[in-house]
Tab-separated table of C-alpha atoms in Angstrom:
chain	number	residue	atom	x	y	z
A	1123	UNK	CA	-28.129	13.565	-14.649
A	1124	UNK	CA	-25.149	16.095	-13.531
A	1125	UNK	CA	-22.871	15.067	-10.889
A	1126	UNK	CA	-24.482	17.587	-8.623
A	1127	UNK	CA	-28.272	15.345	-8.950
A	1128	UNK	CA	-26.326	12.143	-8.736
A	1129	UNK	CA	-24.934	13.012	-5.406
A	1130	UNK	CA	-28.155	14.468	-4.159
A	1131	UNK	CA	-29.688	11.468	-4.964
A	1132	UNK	CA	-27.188	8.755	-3.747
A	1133	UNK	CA	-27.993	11.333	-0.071
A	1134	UNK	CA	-31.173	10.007	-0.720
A	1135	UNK	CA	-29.639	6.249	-0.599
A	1136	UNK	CA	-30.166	5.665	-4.463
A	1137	UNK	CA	-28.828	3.031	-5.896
A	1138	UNK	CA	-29.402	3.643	-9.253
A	1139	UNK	CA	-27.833	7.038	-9.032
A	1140	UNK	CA	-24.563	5.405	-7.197
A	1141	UNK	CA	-24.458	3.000	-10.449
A	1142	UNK	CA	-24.388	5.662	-12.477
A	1143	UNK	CA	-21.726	7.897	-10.901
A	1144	UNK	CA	-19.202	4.246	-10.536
A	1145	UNK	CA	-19.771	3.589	-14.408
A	1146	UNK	CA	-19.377	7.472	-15.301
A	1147	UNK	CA	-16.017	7.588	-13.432
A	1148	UNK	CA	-14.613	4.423	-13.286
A	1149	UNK	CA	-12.330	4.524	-15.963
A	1150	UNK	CA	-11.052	7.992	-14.339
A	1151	UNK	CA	-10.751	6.397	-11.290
A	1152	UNK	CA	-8.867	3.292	-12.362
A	1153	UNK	CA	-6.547	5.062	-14.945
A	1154	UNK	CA	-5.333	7.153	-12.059
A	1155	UNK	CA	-4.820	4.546	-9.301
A	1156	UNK	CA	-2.577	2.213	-12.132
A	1157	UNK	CA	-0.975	5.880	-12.767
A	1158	UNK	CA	0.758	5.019	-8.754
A	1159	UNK	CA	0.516	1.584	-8.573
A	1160	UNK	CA	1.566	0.189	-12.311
A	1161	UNK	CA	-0.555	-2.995	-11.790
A	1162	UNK	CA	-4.004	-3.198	-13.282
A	1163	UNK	CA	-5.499	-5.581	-10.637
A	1164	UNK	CA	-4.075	-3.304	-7.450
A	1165	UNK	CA	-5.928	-0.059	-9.690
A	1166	UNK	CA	-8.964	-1.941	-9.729
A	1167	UNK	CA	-8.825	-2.742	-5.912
A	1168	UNK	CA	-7.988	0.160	-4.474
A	1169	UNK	CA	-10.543	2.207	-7.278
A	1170	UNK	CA	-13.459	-0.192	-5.590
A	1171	UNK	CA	-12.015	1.210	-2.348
A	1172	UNK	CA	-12.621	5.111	-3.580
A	1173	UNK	CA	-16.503	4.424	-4.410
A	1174	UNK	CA	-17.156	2.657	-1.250
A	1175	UNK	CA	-15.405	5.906	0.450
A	1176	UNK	CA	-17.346	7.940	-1.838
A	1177	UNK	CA	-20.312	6.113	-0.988
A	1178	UNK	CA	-20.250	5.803	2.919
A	1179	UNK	CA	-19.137	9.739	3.100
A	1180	UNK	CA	-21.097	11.340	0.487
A	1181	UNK	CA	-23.049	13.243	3.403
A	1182	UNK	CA	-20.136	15.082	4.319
A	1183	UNK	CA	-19.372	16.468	0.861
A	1184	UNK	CA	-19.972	19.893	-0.067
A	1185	UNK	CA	-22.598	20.810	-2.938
A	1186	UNK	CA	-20.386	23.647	-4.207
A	1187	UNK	CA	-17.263	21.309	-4.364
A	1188	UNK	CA	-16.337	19.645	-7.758
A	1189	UNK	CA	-17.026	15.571	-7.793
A	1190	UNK	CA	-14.404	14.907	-9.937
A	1191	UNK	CA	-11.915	17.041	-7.465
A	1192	UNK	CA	-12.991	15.148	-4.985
A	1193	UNK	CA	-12.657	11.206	-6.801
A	1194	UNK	CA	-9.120	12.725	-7.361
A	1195	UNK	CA	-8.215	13.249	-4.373
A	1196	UNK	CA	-9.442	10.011	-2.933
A	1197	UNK	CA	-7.702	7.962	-5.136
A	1198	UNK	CA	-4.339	9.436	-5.141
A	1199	UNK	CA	-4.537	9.181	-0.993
A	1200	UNK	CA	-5.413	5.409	-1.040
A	1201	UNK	CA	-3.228	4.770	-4.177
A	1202	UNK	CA	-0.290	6.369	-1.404
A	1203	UNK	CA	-1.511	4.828	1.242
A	1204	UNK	CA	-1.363	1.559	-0.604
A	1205	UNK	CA	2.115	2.214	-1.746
A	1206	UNK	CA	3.240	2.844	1.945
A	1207	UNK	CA	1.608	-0.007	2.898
A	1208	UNK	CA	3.460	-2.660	0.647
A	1209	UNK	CA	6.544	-0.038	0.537
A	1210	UNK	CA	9.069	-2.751	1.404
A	1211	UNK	CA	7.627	-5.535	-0.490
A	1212	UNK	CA	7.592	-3.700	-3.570
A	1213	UNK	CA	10.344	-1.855	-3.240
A	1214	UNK	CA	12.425	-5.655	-2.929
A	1215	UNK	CA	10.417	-6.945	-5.877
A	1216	UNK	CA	11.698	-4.296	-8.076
A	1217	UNK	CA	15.155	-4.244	-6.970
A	1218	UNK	CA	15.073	-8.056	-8.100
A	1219	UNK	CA	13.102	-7.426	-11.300
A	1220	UNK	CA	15.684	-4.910	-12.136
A	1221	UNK	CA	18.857	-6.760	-11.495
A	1222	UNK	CA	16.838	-9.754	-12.836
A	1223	UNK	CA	17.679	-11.717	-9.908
A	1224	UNK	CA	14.316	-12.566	-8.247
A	1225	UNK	CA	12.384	-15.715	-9.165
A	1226	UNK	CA	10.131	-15.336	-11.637
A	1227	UNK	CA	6.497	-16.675	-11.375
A	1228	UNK	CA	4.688	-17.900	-14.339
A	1229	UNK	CA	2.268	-14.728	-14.793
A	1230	UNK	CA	5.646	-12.761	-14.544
A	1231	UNK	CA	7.148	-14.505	-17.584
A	1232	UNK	CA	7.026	-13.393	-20.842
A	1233	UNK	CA	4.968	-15.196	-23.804
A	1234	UNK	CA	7.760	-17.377	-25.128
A	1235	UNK	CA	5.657	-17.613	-28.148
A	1236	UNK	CA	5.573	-14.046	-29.515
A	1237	UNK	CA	7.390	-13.373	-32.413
A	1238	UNK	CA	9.307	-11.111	-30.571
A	1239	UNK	CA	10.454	-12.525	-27.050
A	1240	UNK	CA	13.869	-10.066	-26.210
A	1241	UNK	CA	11.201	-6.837	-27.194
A	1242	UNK	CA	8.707	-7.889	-24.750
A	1243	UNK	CA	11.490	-8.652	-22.338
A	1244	UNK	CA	12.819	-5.416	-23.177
A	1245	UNK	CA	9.649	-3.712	-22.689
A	1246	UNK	CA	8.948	-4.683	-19.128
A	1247	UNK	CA	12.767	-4.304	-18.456
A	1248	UNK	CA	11.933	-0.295	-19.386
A	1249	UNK	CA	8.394	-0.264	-17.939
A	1250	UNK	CA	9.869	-1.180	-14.575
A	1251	UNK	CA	12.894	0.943	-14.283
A	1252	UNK	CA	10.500	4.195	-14.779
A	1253	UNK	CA	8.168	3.144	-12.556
A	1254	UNK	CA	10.856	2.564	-9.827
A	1255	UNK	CA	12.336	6.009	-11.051
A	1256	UNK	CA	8.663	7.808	-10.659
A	1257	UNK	CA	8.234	5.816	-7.210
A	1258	UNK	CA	11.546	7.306	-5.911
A	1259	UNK	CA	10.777	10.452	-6.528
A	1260	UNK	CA	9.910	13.199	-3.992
A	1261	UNK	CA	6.092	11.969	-2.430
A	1262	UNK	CA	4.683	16.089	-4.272
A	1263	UNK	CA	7.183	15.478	-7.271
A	1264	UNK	CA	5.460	12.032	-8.088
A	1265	UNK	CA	1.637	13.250	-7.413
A	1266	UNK	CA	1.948	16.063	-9.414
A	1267	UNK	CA	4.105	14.190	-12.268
A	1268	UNK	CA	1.767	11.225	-12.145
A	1269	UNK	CA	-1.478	13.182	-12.494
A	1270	UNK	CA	-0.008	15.170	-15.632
A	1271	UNK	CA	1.625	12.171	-17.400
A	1272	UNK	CA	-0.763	9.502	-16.828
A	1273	UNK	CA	-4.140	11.699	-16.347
A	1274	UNK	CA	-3.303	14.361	-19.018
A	1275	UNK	CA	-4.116	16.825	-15.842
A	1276	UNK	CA	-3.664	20.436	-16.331
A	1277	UNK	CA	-1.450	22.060	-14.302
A	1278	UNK	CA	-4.312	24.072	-12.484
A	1279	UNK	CA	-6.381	21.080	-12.399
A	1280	UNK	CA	-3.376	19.036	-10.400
A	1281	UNK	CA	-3.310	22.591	-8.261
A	1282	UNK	CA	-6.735	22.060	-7.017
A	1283	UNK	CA	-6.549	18.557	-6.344
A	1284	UNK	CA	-3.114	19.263	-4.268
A	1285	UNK	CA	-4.528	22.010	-2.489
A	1286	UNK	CA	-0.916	23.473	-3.773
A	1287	UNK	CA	-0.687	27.060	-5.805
A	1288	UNK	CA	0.282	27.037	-9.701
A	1289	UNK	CA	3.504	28.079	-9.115
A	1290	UNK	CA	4.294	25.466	-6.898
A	1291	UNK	CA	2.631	22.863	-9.198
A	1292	UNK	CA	4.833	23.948	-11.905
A	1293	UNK	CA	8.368	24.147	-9.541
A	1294	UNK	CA	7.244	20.411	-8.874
A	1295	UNK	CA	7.264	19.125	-12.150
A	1296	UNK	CA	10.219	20.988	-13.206
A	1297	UNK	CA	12.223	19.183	-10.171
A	1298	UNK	CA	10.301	15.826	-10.627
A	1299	UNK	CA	11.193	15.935	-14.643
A	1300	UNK	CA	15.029	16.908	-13.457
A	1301	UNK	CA	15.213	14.025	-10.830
A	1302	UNK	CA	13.675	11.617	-13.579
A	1303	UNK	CA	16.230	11.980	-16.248
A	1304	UNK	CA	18.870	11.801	-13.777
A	1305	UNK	CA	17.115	8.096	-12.665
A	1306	UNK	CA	17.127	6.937	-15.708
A	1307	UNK	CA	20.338	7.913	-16.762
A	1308	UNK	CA	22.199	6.470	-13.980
A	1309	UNK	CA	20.075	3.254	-14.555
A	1310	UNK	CA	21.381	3.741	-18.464
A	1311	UNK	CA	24.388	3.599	-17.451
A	1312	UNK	CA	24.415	0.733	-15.697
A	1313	UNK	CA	23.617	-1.528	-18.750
B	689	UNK	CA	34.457	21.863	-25.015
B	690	UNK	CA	32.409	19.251	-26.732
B	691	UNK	CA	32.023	17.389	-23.288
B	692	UNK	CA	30.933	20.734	-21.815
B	693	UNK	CA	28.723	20.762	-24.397
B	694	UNK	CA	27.487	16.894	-24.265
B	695	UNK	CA	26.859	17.951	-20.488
B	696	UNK	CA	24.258	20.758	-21.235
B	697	UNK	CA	22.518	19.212	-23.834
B	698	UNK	CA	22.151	16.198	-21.344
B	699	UNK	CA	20.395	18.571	-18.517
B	700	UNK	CA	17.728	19.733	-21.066
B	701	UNK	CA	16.954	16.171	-23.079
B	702	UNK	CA	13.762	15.560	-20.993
B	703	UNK	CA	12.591	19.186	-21.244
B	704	UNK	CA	13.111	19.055	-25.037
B	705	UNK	CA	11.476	15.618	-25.428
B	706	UNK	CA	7.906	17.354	-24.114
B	707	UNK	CA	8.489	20.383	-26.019
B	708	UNK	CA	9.250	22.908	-23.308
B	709	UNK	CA	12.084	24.738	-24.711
B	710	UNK	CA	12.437	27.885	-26.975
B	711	UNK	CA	12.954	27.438	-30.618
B	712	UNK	CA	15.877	28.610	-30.796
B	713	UNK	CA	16.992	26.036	-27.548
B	714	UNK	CA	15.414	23.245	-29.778
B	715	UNK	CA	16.952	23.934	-32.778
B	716	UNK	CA	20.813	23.747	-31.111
B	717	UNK	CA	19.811	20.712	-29.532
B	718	UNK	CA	18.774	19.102	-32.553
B	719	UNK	CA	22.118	20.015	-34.736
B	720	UNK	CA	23.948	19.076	-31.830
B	721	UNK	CA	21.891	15.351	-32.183
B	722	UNK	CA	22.866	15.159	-35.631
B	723	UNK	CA	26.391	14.928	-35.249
B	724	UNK	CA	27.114	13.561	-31.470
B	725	UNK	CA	26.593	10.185	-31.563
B	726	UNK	CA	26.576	9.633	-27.814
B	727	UNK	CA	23.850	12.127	-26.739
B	728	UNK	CA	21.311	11.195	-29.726
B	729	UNK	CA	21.651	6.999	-28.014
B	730	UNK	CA	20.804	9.095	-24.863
B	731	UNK	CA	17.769	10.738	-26.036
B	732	UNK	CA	16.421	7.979	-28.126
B	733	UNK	CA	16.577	5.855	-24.883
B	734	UNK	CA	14.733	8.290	-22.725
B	735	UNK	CA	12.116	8.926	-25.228
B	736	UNK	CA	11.725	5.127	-25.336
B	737	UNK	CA	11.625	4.968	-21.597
B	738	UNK	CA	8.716	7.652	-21.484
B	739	UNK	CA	6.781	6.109	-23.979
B	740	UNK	CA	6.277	3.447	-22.289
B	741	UNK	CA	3.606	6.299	-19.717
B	742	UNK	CA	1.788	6.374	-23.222
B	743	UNK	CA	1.383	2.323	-23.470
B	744	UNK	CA	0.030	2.402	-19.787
B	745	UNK	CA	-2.271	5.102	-19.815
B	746	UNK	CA	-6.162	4.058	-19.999
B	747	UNK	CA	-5.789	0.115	-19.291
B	748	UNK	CA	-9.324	-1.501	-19.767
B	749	UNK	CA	-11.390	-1.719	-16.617
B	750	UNK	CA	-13.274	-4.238	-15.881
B	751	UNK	CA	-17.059	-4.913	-16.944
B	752	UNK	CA	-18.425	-5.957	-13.425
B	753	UNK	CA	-17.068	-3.497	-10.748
B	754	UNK	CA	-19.711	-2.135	-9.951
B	755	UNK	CA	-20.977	-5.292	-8.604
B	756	UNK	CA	-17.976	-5.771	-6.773
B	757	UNK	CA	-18.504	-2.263	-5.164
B	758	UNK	CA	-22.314	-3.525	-4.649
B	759	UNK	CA	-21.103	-6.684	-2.639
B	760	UNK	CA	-18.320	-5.359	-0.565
B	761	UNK	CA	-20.972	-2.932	0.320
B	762	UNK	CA	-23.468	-5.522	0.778
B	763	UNK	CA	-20.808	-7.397	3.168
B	764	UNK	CA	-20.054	-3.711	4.956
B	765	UNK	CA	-23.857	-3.413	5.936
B	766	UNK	CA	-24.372	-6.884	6.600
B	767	UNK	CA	-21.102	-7.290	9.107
B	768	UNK	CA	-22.674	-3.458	11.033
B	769	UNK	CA	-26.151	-5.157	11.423
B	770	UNK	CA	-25.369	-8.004	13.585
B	771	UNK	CA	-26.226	-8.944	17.065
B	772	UNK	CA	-23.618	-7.091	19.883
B	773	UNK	CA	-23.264	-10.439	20.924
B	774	UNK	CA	-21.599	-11.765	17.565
B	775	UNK	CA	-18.814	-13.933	17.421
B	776	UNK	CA	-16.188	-11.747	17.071
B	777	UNK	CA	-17.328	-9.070	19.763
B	778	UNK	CA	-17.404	-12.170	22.229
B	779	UNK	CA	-13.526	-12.425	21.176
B	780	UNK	CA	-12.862	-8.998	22.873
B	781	UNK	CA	-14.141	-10.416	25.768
B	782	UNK	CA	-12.770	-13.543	25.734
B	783	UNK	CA	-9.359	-12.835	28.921
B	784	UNK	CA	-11.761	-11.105	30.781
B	785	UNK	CA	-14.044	-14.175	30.593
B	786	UNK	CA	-11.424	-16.144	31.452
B	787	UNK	CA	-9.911	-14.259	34.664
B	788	UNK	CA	-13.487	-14.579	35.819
B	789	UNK	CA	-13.756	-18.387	35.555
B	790	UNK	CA	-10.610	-18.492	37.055
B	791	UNK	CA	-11.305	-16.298	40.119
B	792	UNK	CA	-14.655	-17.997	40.581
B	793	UNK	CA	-13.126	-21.802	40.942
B	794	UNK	CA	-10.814	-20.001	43.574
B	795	UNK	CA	-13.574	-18.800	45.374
B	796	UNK	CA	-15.733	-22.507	44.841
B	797	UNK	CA	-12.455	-23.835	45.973
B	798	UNK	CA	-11.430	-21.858	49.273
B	799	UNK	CA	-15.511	-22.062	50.326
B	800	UNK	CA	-15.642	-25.859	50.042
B	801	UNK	CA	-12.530	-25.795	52.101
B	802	UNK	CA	-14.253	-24.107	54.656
B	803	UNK	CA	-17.270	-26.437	54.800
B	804	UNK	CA	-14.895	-28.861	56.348
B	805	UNK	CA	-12.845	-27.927	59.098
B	806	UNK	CA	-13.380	-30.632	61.505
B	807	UNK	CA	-12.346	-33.079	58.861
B	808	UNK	CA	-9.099	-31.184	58.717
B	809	UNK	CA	-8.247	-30.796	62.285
B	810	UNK	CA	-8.896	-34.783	62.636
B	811	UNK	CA	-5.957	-35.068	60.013
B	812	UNK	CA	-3.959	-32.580	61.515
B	813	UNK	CA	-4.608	-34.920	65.035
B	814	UNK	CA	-3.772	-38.184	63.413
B	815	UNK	CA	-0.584	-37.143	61.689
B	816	UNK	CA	0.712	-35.555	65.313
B	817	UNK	CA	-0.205	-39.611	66.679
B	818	UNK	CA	1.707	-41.390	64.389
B	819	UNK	CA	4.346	-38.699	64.779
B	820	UNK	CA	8.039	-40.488	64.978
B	821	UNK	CA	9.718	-39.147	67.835
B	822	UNK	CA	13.806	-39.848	67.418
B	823	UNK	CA	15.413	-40.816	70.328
B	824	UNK	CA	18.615	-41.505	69.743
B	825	UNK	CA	20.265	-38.453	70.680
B	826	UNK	CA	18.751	-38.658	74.049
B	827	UNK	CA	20.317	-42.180	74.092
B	828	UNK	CA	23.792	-42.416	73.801
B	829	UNK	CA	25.786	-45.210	71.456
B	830	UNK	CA	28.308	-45.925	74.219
B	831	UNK	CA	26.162	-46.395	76.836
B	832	UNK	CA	23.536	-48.480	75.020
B	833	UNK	CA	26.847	-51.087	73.823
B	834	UNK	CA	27.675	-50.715	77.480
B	835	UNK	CA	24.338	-52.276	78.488
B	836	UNK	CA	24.795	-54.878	75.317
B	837	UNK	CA	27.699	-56.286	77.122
């Protein structure tokens, strides 16, 4: 079945053919939402969140439009949206994490017995200073970074979903690579 | 000049880590890498640092959400198809229930009142009976003493 049947048929209220298009795309889906929010269990929230959207509205999309387009643009809005919505909360958390001053919960800690306890440590240590760098970034700068780095997006491909031109797709990565490095290297130099 | 340098190189790391420069831009970067010290601990740590987009990418998704999606749709349809009356419409209703119940024991209250107005003009009569009339300032001290003696 093509995407174009499956959404004529979940317009018909099939199940089946809404089954299919949530196991086609949910890796897609999930892959881009932990692209934003950097925390498998949030990805998987919010991604159940694009199919139910998908699912309630699918009479209001257009047979000419691309599916995959459209899951796109879904899930970078609620990914956003979820970011604003916890903005403060995360924003805190990683401030801790970073300056390793927050209270750790036991999920949070690392597996004491790995063979190699200061890598892992080291690991998230890096992990969450780039994330905090990406978040930071310019609200374009970090769509159109994200969806390259994380989704292997072409820069046309992140054009369409942004409703933005080429040129402008490729200005914003050239600023959001350029703000990046300068992140990190302040955080660098901080150690 | 070799800070100068250091500076440059420092502008373009990220740019030559994914390959974007010219050849000939690579290739000073990379015999300037072999013999500062300083910048090559710089690039090795942001290469590290956006490696770590590679380790993310893909994360396994889980088996069952699709039937997650089913039963938060389930609930969605479920929660649409109840009675107007449900308990949480009632909720929205709940002050203006209230201010009614309210304003209707006013109204019980002010009509029994009026039921009984005899009874209250009795009351009104008996308390003016037993009224205490003071009559001491018509009465002077000195004079009643005077009688006294």
């Amino acid at each position: 079945m093509t995407d174009k049947d499956l959404i004529k048929a979940i317009k018909n209220n099939d199940q089946q053919a809404f089954k299919q298009l949530v196991e086609n795309n949910q890796q897609l889906v999930v892959n881009i939402c932990n692209g934003f929010l950097h925390n498998i269990a949030d990805a998987e929230d919010i991604a159940q969140e694009v199919f139910i959207e998908i699912f309630l509205s699918v009479n209001k999309f257009r047979e000419d439009a691309k599916l995959s387009t459209w899951l796109y643009r879904i899930a970078v809005n609620k990914s956003l949206n979820h970011i604003r919505n916890n903005k403060k909360h995360k924003i805190l958390n990683s401030i801790d994490n970073i300056s390793g001053s927050d209270k750790k919960t036991e999920n949070d800690l690392p597996d004491v017995n790995a063979s190699q306890p200061e890598k892992i440590i080291e690991d998230k240590e890096q992990s969450e200073i780039l994330n905090y760098s990406i978040n930071t970034l310019a609200k374009n700068q970090k769509i159109a970074f994200t969806l390259n780095k994380y989704d292997d997006l072409s820069y046309k491909q992140i054009s369409e979903i942004m409703g933005v031109s080429l040129s402008s797709v490729e200005s914003l990565m050239h600023r959001a690579k350029k703000n990046l490095q300068k992140k990190l290297f302040h955080f660098y130099q901080k150690k | 000049m070799q800070k100068m340098k250091c500076k440059s190189i420092h502008k373009k790391l990220i740019f030559f880590i994914d390959g974007e420069l010219s050849s000939n831009k690579n290739q000073k970067i990379e015999e300037h890498l072999s013999t500062c010290q300083e910048c090559s601990k710089l690039y090795q740590e942001l290469k590290s640092s956006l490696n770590v987009i590679e380790k993310e990418k893909n994360p396994k998704t889980n088996p069952y959400l699709y039937t997650r999606i089913k039963q938060r749709l389930d609930d969605i349809n479920e929660s649409s198809s109840k009675p107007i009356f449900a308990i949480q419409q009632i909720k929205l209703f709940q002050p203006a229930l209230v201010s009614f119940i309210i304003g209707l024991g006013i109204f019980i209250g002010i009509s029994i009142g009026n039921f009984y107005p005899l009874e209250n003009n009795n009351i009104a009569e008996s308390q003016s009976e037993q009224y205490y009339i003071n009559d001491l300032q018509q009465e002077h001290v000195e004079y009643f003493l005077l009688n006294n003696e």
